[in-house]
Amino acid sequence: MKCESCGYELEEDKLYCPKCGYEIHMVPDFDPEIEEKITGALEGITNHLIESEKKEEKEAQREKKEKQEIKISFISTMIAVILIIMLAVGLLLSNHMGTMEARVDRARKAASEKNYPKAIENMLKAVEMDNSNMELKYALGEYHLLDGQTSKAIAVFQEIIAADGENEEAYRGLIGIYEKAEDYEAVNQLVLSSHSDKIINTFTKYIANPPEFNYEQGTYDTILRLKLSANTSGKVYYTLDGSEPDERSQVYTNPIVLDDGICTVRAFFINDYGIRSETAVQIYQIHLNKAHEPEISLDSGNYTQPQMITVTVPKGESVYYTIDGSVPTMDSISYNNPIALPMGDSTYCFISYNEDGVASGVVQRQYKFDFQAVLDLPSAVNLLIVGLMQKGIITDINCSVPDRNGRNLYVCSSAISINQRSYYLMVEYYKDLTGVDTRTGNMYCVDAENGALFKAAVDKDGYYSVVSF
């Protein structure tokens, strides 16, 4: 084997050339077949390594792709989740915005801002969601009213009443509309048509019921003090002869006394709003044990001399009379003593009442007393005035009273007969500065023949006498 550097023949197993010092590389000699196999093997290994690298690269690319796909999938999933959440939130918000509560809130807010069309729009949708909610319907009616849509407000309130006949708020809403229009008849009909005691009692001032009677119609054996009552303030008009009453008829103020006989009472009521009720009719038949008619001593006729009218009063009864021809009642003059026949024309009516208050028939007398005497009435009055001036009872012919600002009056309404002598009977009154006449209790007699003056006295039975002047 030779040195590759200097060509010196080398011994075996030398590692360096002894001549030039070149390092000897030991390269075995290979068999070409073996070398081919080795080459093939190396190529196989190289190919394997290349394929492995390619495989690893493909694997890495696959893994990278998978990671990218996973990343993309994750991102897509997250985006989907976010979208779902956003959709859910949107749906929730949408659902909330569309709930009845939200509609009501928006309606109230709009109403507070006086945006009534918007308030009506939202409240209508709220009512559609809960058609049985009367509070919502009432609010809708109010919004219509505030928006000037009166007819729609009426329709809403009527709908509420149709569903709930005792809904006070709906009645108040309708009544407010009718009252503003002064259509009280519509109010009356509305309340009466409710057929609800609760509503009628609540709004009773708007209605006019027929008057109520404290006695039912029928037959009675005693005098009735009939009372008429109404459901609220106003006036009751009535008739007692069966005729139809109107606003010119008698106004009820006090109990009506129903006496013997048949009486048809018709009455109606007008409340403070001018609403008229229907006419109520009651028929009463009274059968009473009448009082006895009083007996009158002096018959009707013309008289020229003094007379006394005496009355026989039935036992247990009382007699009352009038002097103007009117029908006497218990409020008329009570008969207690004989009555001196007044001068001139007069008409007396007498009636008796028993202990049960039942009246008799009326007894009437008509008189004309033309007193014929030597001394006429004016002369008799003058004589009395002169005599009273002499006694200092009056100070002048005007009958002024000493130490007082007023004056006396002397009134002669009748003539009397005492012990067959006739006298003018003078009754004394005091007239004060206000024009009020007050009877003093003094009476005087003037003799109708000679003008003699006397003081008059009357006993417990009502009979007159004369005493010294």
Coordinates of C-alpha atoms in Angstrom, one line a residue:
M1 CA 0.0 0.0 0.0
K2 CA 1.4 3.3 -1.0
C3 CA 1.3 6.8 0.7
E4 CA -1.3 8.8 -1.0
S5 CA 0.9 11.9 -0.5
C6 CA 4.4 10.8 -1.6
G7 CA 4.0 7.4 -3.1
Y8 CA 6.2 5.7 -0.5
E9 CA 5.6 2.0 -0.1
L10 CA 4.1 1.5 3.2
E11 CA 4.1 -1.4 5.5
E12 CA 0.8 -2.9 6.7
D13 CA -0.7 -1.5 9.8
K14 CA 1.1 1.8 9.6
L15 CA -1.0 4.7 10.5
Y16 CA 1.5 7.4 9.3
C17 CA 3.8 7.6 6.3
P18 CA 7.4 7.4 7.7
K19 CA 8.6 9.5 4.9
C20 CA 6.2 12.4 4.7
G21 CA 4.1 11.9 7.9
Y22 CA 0.7 11.8 6.0
E23 CA -2.0 10.1 7.9
I24 CA -2.9 6.9 6.4
H25 CA -6.7 6.3 5.8
M26 CA -7.6 2.7 6.0
V27 CA -10.3 2.0 3.4
P28 CA -11.3 -1.5 3.0
D29 CA -11.7 -2.9 -0.4
F30 CA -15.4 -3.8 -1.0
D31 CA -16.8 -6.3 -3.3
P32 CA -18.8 -4.6 -6.0
E33 CA -21.9 -6.8 -5.1
I34 CA -21.5 -5.9 -1.5
E35 CA -21.0 -2.3 -2.4
E36 CA -24.1 -2.4 -4.5
K37 CA -26.0 -3.9 -1.7
I38 CA -24.6 -1.3 0.6
T39 CA -25.4 1.4 -1.9
G40 CA -28.9 0.0 -2.3
A41 CA -29.3 -0.3 1.4
L42 CA -28.1 3.3 1.9
E43 CA -30.5 4.4 -0.8
G44 CA -33.3 2.5 0.9
I45 CA -32.4 4.1 4.2
T46 CA -32.2 7.5 2.5
N47 CA -35.5 7.0 0.8
H48 CA -37.0 5.8 4.1
L49 CA -35.6 8.8 5.8
I50 CA -37.0 11.0 3.1
E51 CA -40.4 9.3 3.2
S52 CA -40.3 9.5 7.0
E53 CA -39.5 13.2 6.8
K54 CA -42.3 13.6 4.2
K55 CA -44.6 11.6 6.4
E56 CA -43.7 13.6 9.4
E57 CA -44.1 16.8 7.4
K58 CA -47.5 15.5 6.2
E59 CA -48.3 14.6 9.7
A60 CA -47.3 17.9 10.9
Q61 CA -49.3 19.6 8.2
R62 CA -52.2 17.4 9.0
E63 CA -51.9 18.2 12.7
K64 CA -51.5 21.8 11.8
K65 CA -54.5 21.6 9.6
E66 CA -56.5 19.8 12.4
K67 CA -55.4 22.4 14.8
Q68 CA -56.5 25.1 12.4
E69 CA -59.8 23.3 11.9
I70 CA -60.2 22.9 15.6
K71 CA -59.4 26.6 16.0
I72 CA -61.8 27.5 13.3
S73 CA -64.4 25.2 14.7
F74 CA -63.9 26.7 18.2
I75 CA -64.1 30.2 16.8
S76 CA -67.2 29.2 14.8
T77 CA -68.7 27.6 17.9
M78 CA -68.0 30.7 20.0
I79 CA -69.4 32.9 17.3
A80 CA -72.5 30.7 17.1
V81 CA -72.8 30.7 20.9
I82 CA -72.5 34.5 20.9
L83 CA -75.1 34.8 18.2
I84 CA -77.4 32.5 20.1
I85 CA -76.9 34.5 23.2
M86 CA -77.5 37.7 21.3
L87 CA -80.6 36.2 19.7
A88 CA -81.9 35.0 23.0
V89 CA -81.3 38.4 24.6
G90 CA -82.9 40.0 21.6
L91 CA -85.9 37.6 22.0
L92 CA -86.1 38.3 25.7
L93 CA -85.9 42.0 25.1
S94 CA -88.5 41.7 22.3
N95 CA -90.7 39.6 24.5
H96 CA -90.4 42.0 27.4
M97 CA -91.1 44.9 25.2
G98 CA -94.2 43.2 24.0
T99 CA -95.6 42.1 27.4
M100 CA -98.8 43.5 28.8
E101 CA -96.8 45.1 31.7
A102 CA -94.5 46.8 29.2
R103 CA -97.4 48.1 27.2
V104 CA -99.1 49.4 30.3
D105 CA -95.9 51.1 31.4
R106 CA -95.5 52.8 28.0
A107 CA -99.1 53.8 28.0
R108 CA -98.9 55.4 31.4
K109 CA -95.6 57.2 30.5
A110 CA -97.2 58.5 27.3
A111 CA -100.2 59.7 29.2
S112 CA -98.0 61.5 31.7
E113 CA -96.5 63.2 28.8
K114 CA -99.9 64.0 27.4
N115 CA -99.3 61.9 24.3
Y116 CA -102.7 60.4 24.4
P117 CA -102.7 58.7 21.0
K118 CA -99.6 56.8 21.9
A119 CA -101.1 56.0 25.3
I120 CA -104.3 54.7 23.6
E121 CA -102.2 52.6 21.2
N122 CA -100.3 50.8 23.9
M123 CA -103.3 50.4 26.2
L124 CA -105.3 48.9 23.4
K125 CA -102.6 46.2 22.9
A126 CA -102.5 45.6 26.6
V127 CA -106.3 45.1 26.7
E128 CA -106.0 42.7 23.7
M129 CA -103.6 40.6 25.9
D130 CA -106.0 40.6 28.9
N131 CA -109.5 41.4 27.8
S132 CA -110.9 40.6 31.2
N133 CA -108.9 43.3 33.0
M134 CA -111.4 46.0 33.7
E135 CA -108.8 48.3 35.2
L136 CA -107.0 48.4 31.9
K137 CA -110.2 49.0 30.0
Y138 CA -111.1 51.9 32.4
A139 CA -107.7 53.5 31.8
L140 CA -108.3 53.1 28.1
G141 CA -111.6 54.9 28.4
E142 CA -110.0 57.7 30.4
Y143 CA -107.3 58.1 27.7
H144 CA -110.0 58.3 25.0
L145 CA -111.7 61.0 27.1
L146 CA -108.5 62.9 27.6
D147 CA -107.9 62.7 23.8
G148 CA -111.3 64.2 23.2
Q149 CA -112.8 61.0 21.8
T150 CA -115.9 61.1 24.0
S151 CA -118.0 58.6 22.0
K152 CA -115.2 56.0 22.2
A153 CA -114.8 56.6 26.0
I154 CA -118.6 56.0 26.3
A155 CA -118.3 52.8 24.4
V156 CA -115.5 51.5 26.6
F157 CA -117.3 52.4 29.9
Q158 CA -120.5 50.8 28.6
E159 CA -118.5 47.7 27.7
I160 CA -117.2 47.5 31.2
I161 CA -120.7 47.9 32.7
A162 CA -122.0 45.2 30.5
A163 CA -119.3 42.8 31.8
D164 CA -119.4 44.1 35.4
G165 CA -122.7 45.6 36.4
E166 CA -121.4 46.9 39.8
N167 CA -118.2 48.6 38.5
E168 CA -118.5 52.0 40.2
E169 CA -115.5 53.5 38.3
A170 CA -117.2 52.8 34.9
Y171 CA -120.4 54.4 36.2
R172 CA -118.5 57.4 37.5
G173 CA -116.8 57.8 34.1
L174 CA -120.1 57.7 32.2
I175 CA -121.9 59.9 34.7
G176 CA -119.1 62.4 34.5
I177 CA -119.6 62.6 30.7
Y178 CA -123.4 63.0 31.0
E179 CA -123.2 65.5 33.8
K180 CA -120.8 67.6 31.8
A181 CA -123.3 67.6 29.0
E182 CA -126.1 68.4 31.6
D183 CA -127.9 65.3 30.3
Y184 CA -129.2 64.3 33.7
E185 CA -132.0 62.3 32.2
A186 CA -129.4 60.0 30.7
V187 CA -127.8 59.7 34.2
N188 CA -131.1 58.8 35.7
Q189 CA -131.8 56.1 33.1
L190 CA -128.2 54.8 33.5
V191 CA -128.4 54.3 37.2
L192 CA -132.0 52.9 37.2
S193 CA -131.1 50.4 34.5
S194 CA -128.3 49.0 36.6
H195 CA -130.7 47.0 38.7
S196 CA -128.0 47.0 41.4
D197 CA -128.8 48.2 44.9
K198 CA -125.1 49.1 45.3
I199 CA -125.0 51.4 42.3
I200 CA -128.5 52.9 43.0
N201 CA -127.5 53.7 46.6
T202 CA -124.1 55.1 45.5
F203 CA -125.6 57.4 42.9
T204 CA -129.0 58.0 44.4
K205 CA -128.7 61.8 44.2
Y206 CA -128.9 61.5 40.4
I207 CA -132.1 59.5 40.2
A208 CA -135.8 60.5 40.8
N209 CA -137.8 57.7 42.3
P210 CA -141.6 58.1 42.6
P211 CA -142.6 59.4 46.1
E212 CA -143.1 56.8 48.8
F213 CA -146.3 56.9 51.0
N214 CA -146.1 56.0 54.7
Y215 CA -149.5 54.3 54.4
E216 CA -150.4 51.7 51.8
Q217 CA -153.6 52.4 49.9
G218 CA -156.7 50.8 51.2
T219 CA -159.6 51.3 53.7
Y220 CA -159.1 52.8 57.1
D221 CA -161.4 53.7 60.0
T222 CA -159.3 56.6 61.3
I223 CA -157.9 59.9 60.1
L224 CA -154.5 59.4 58.3
R225 CA -151.6 61.8 58.4
L226 CA -150.1 60.8 55.1
K227 CA -146.4 61.5 54.7
L228 CA -144.7 61.5 51.3
S229 CA -140.9 60.9 51.0
A230 CA -138.4 61.0 48.2
N231 CA -135.1 59.2 47.7
T232 CA -133.0 62.4 47.7
S233 CA -133.4 66.2 47.9
G234 CA -135.9 67.9 45.6
K235 CA -139.7 68.7 45.6
V236 CA -142.8 66.5 45.7
Y237 CA -145.9 67.8 43.9
Y238 CA -149.3 66.2 44.6
T239 CA -153.1 66.4 44.1
L240 CA -155.9 64.9 46.2
D241 CA -158.7 64.9 43.6
G242 CA -157.3 62.3 41.3
S243 CA -156.1 64.8 38.7
E244 CA -152.6 64.5 37.2
P245 CA -150.2 66.8 39.1
D246 CA -147.7 69.1 37.5
E247 CA -145.3 71.8 38.8
R248 CA -148.2 74.1 39.5
S249 CA -149.7 71.6 41.9
Q250 CA -149.4 71.7 45.7
V251 CA -145.8 71.2 47.0
Y252 CA -145.6 68.7 49.8
T253 CA -144.2 70.2 53.0
N254 CA -146.2 68.7 55.8
P255 CA -148.2 65.5 56.4
I256 CA -151.5 65.5 54.5
V257 CA -154.6 64.9 56.7
L258 CA -157.0 62.4 55.0
D259 CA -160.4 62.7 56.5
D260 CA -163.6 60.8 55.9
G261 CA -164.3 59.8 52.4
I262 CA -162.4 58.5 49.3
C263 CA -159.2 60.3 48.4
T264 CA -157.0 59.6 45.3
V265 CA -153.5 60.9 45.9
R266 CA -151.2 61.4 42.9
A267 CA -147.7 62.6 43.4
F268 CA -144.4 62.9 41.6
F269 CA -140.9 64.0 42.5
I270 CA -138.4 66.3 40.8
N271 CA -134.8 66.1 42.2
D272 CA -132.3 69.0 42.3
Y273 CA -131.1 68.1 38.8
G274 CA -134.6 68.6 37.3
I275 CA -135.2 64.9 36.8
R276 CA -138.9 64.0 37.2
S277 CA -140.0 60.7 38.5
E278 CA -143.1 58.7 37.4
T279 CA -146.3 59.6 39.1
A280 CA -147.3 57.5 42.1
V281 CA -151.0 56.9 42.8
Q282 CA -152.6 55.7 46.0
I283 CA -156.3 55.5 46.8
Y284 CA -157.6 55.8 50.4
Q285 CA -161.1 55.2 51.6
I286 CA -161.7 56.5 55.1
H287 CA -164.8 55.4 57.1
L288 CA -165.0 57.5 60.3
N289 CA -167.5 57.9 63.0
K290 CA -168.1 61.6 62.4
A291 CA -168.4 64.2 65.0
H292 CA -171.8 65.7 65.6
E293 CA -172.6 68.9 63.8
P294 CA -172.7 71.9 66.2
E295 CA -176.1 73.5 66.9
I296 CA -176.2 77.2 66.3
S297 CA -178.7 79.3 68.2
L298 CA -179.1 82.2 65.7
D299 CA -180.4 81.4 62.3
S300 CA -179.2 83.1 59.2
G301 CA -181.1 86.3 58.4
N302 CA -181.3 90.1 58.7
Y303 CA -181.2 91.7 62.2
T304 CA -181.6 95.3 63.5
Q305 CA -181.0 94.7 67.2
P306 CA -178.1 93.2 69.1
Q307 CA -178.0 89.4 69.0
M308 CA -175.6 86.8 70.6
I309 CA -174.6 83.7 68.6
T310 CA -174.4 80.7 70.9
V311 CA -173.3 77.2 69.9
T312 CA -174.2 73.9 71.6
V313 CA -171.0 72.0 71.7
P314 CA -171.5 68.2 71.5
K315 CA -170.2 66.2 74.5
G316 CA -166.6 65.3 74.2
E317 CA -166.1 67.4 71.1
S318 CA -164.7 70.8 70.2
V319 CA -166.1 73.5 68.0
Y320 CA -164.1 75.8 65.7
Y321 CA -165.3 78.6 63.4
T322 CA -164.4 81.2 60.8
I323 CA -165.9 84.6 60.1
D324 CA -164.9 84.8 56.4
G325 CA -166.9 81.9 55.0
S326 CA -163.8 79.6 54.7
V327 CA -163.9 76.0 55.9
P328 CA -162.8 75.8 59.5
T329 CA -160.2 73.4 60.8
M330 CA -158.5 72.8 64.2
D331 CA -156.4 75.8 63.4
S332 CA -159.4 78.1 63.3
I333 CA -160.9 80.2 66.1
S334 CA -162.0 77.9 69.0
Y335 CA -165.5 78.5 70.2
N336 CA -165.6 79.1 74.0
N337 CA -168.2 81.8 74.7
P338 CA -171.2 83.4 73.0
I339 CA -170.4 85.7 70.1
A340 CA -171.8 89.2 69.7
L341 CA -173.3 89.5 66.3
P342 CA -171.1 91.9 64.3
M343 CA -172.6 94.8 62.5
G344 CA -172.8 94.6 58.7
D345 CA -172.7 91.4 56.7
S346 CA -170.9 88.3 58.0
T347 CA -170.6 84.6 57.2
Y348 CA -169.9 82.2 60.0
C349 CA -168.8 78.5 59.5
F350 CA -168.7 76.1 62.3
I351 CA -167.3 72.6 62.7
S352 CA -167.0 70.0 65.4
Y353 CA -164.1 67.5 66.0
N354 CA -164.4 64.5 68.3
E355 CA -161.7 63.1 70.4
D356 CA -160.3 61.0 67.5
G357 CA -159.9 64.2 65.5
V358 CA -162.8 63.3 63.2
A359 CA -164.7 66.3 61.9
S360 CA -168.4 66.9 61.5
G361 CA -170.0 68.5 58.6
V362 CA -169.7 72.3 58.3
V363 CA -172.6 74.4 59.5
Q364 CA -172.8 77.8 57.9
R365 CA -174.7 80.9 58.9
Q366 CA -175.1 84.2 57.0
Y367 CA -176.1 87.4 58.8
K368 CA -176.8 91.0 58.1
F369 CA -176.9 93.3 61.1
D370 CA -178.1 96.8 60.4
F371 CA -178.1 98.3 63.9
Q372 CA -180.9 100.9 64.3
A373 CA -180.3 103.2 67.3
V374 CA -180.8 106.8 68.4
L375 CA -177.0 107.4 68.5
D376 CA -175.0 106.5 65.5
L377 CA -171.6 104.8 65.7
P378 CA -169.3 107.9 64.8
S379 CA -171.0 109.9 67.6
A380 CA -170.6 107.0 70.0
V381 CA -166.8 106.8 69.2
N382 CA -166.4 110.6 69.7
L383 CA -168.2 110.5 73.1
L384 CA -165.9 107.8 74.2
I385 CA -162.7 109.6 73.1
V386 CA -163.8 112.8 75.0
G387 CA -164.5 110.8 78.1
L388 CA -161.1 109.1 78.0
M389 CA -159.4 112.4 77.5
Q390 CA -161.1 113.8 80.5
K391 CA -159.9 110.9 82.5
G392 CA -156.4 111.3 81.2
I393 CA -156.3 107.9 79.6
I394 CA -155.5 109.6 76.3
T395 CA -154.2 113.1 75.7
D396 CA -155.8 114.2 72.4
I397 CA -158.3 113.3 69.7
N398 CA -155.6 111.2 68.1
C399 CA -155.8 109.0 71.1
S400 CA -152.1 109.6 72.1
V401 CA -151.1 107.7 75.2
P402 CA -149.4 109.7 78.0
D403 CA -145.7 108.8 78.5
R404 CA -145.8 106.5 75.5
N405 CA -145.0 107.1 71.8
G406 CA -147.9 105.2 70.4
R407 CA -151.7 105.7 70.5
N408 CA -154.9 103.8 71.2
L409 CA -157.4 102.6 68.8
Y410 CA -161.1 102.0 69.6
V411 CA -162.8 99.4 67.4
C412 CA -166.5 98.8 67.4
S413 CA -167.4 95.6 65.6
S414 CA -170.7 94.8 67.3
A415 CA -173.5 95.9 69.6
I416 CA -174.7 94.1 72.6
S417 CA -177.9 94.0 74.7
I418 CA -177.7 94.1 78.5
N419 CA -180.8 94.2 80.6
Q420 CA -182.8 95.2 77.6
R421 CA -180.6 98.2 76.8
S422 CA -178.4 98.4 73.7
Y423 CA -174.8 99.4 73.7
Y424 CA -172.0 99.9 71.2
L425 CA -169.1 97.6 72.3
M426 CA -165.7 99.3 71.9
V427 CA -162.5 97.2 72.1
E428 CA -159.3 99.0 72.9
Y429 CA -156.0 98.4 71.1
Y430 CA -152.5 100.0 71.4
K431 CA -150.7 100.9 68.2
D432 CA -146.9 101.3 68.6
L433 CA -144.6 103.2 66.3
T434 CA -143.9 100.1 64.3
G435 CA -147.6 99.9 63.4
V436 CA -148.3 96.8 65.5
D437 CA -151.7 96.6 67.1
T438 CA -152.0 94.9 70.5
R439 CA -155.2 94.4 72.4
T440 CA -155.0 96.0 75.8
G441 CA -157.8 94.0 77.4
N442 CA -160.0 97.1 78.1
M443 CA -163.5 97.2 76.7
Y444 CA -166.0 100.1 76.9
C445 CA -169.8 100.4 76.3
V446 CA -171.6 103.4 74.9
D447 CA -175.3 103.5 75.5
A448 CA -176.9 103.6 72.0
E449 CA -179.7 105.9 73.2
N450 CA -178.2 108.4 75.6
G451 CA -174.4 108.1 75.0
A452 CA -173.6 107.1 78.6
L453 CA -170.2 105.6 79.0
F454 CA -169.3 102.4 80.9
K455 CA -166.6 99.9 81.2
A456 CA -167.5 96.5 79.8
A457 CA -166.9 93.2 81.6
V458 CA -167.4 89.6 80.6
D459 CA -168.0 86.6 82.8
K460 CA -166.6 83.1 82.5
D461 CA -169.6 82.1 80.4
G462 CA -169.0 84.9 78.0
Y463 CA -171.9 87.1 78.9
Y464 CA -171.4 90.9 79.1
S465 CA -172.1 93.4 81.8
V466 CA -171.4 97.1 82.4
V467 CA -169.6 98.8 85.3
S468 CA -169.0 102.4 86.1
F469 CA -166.8 104.4 83.8

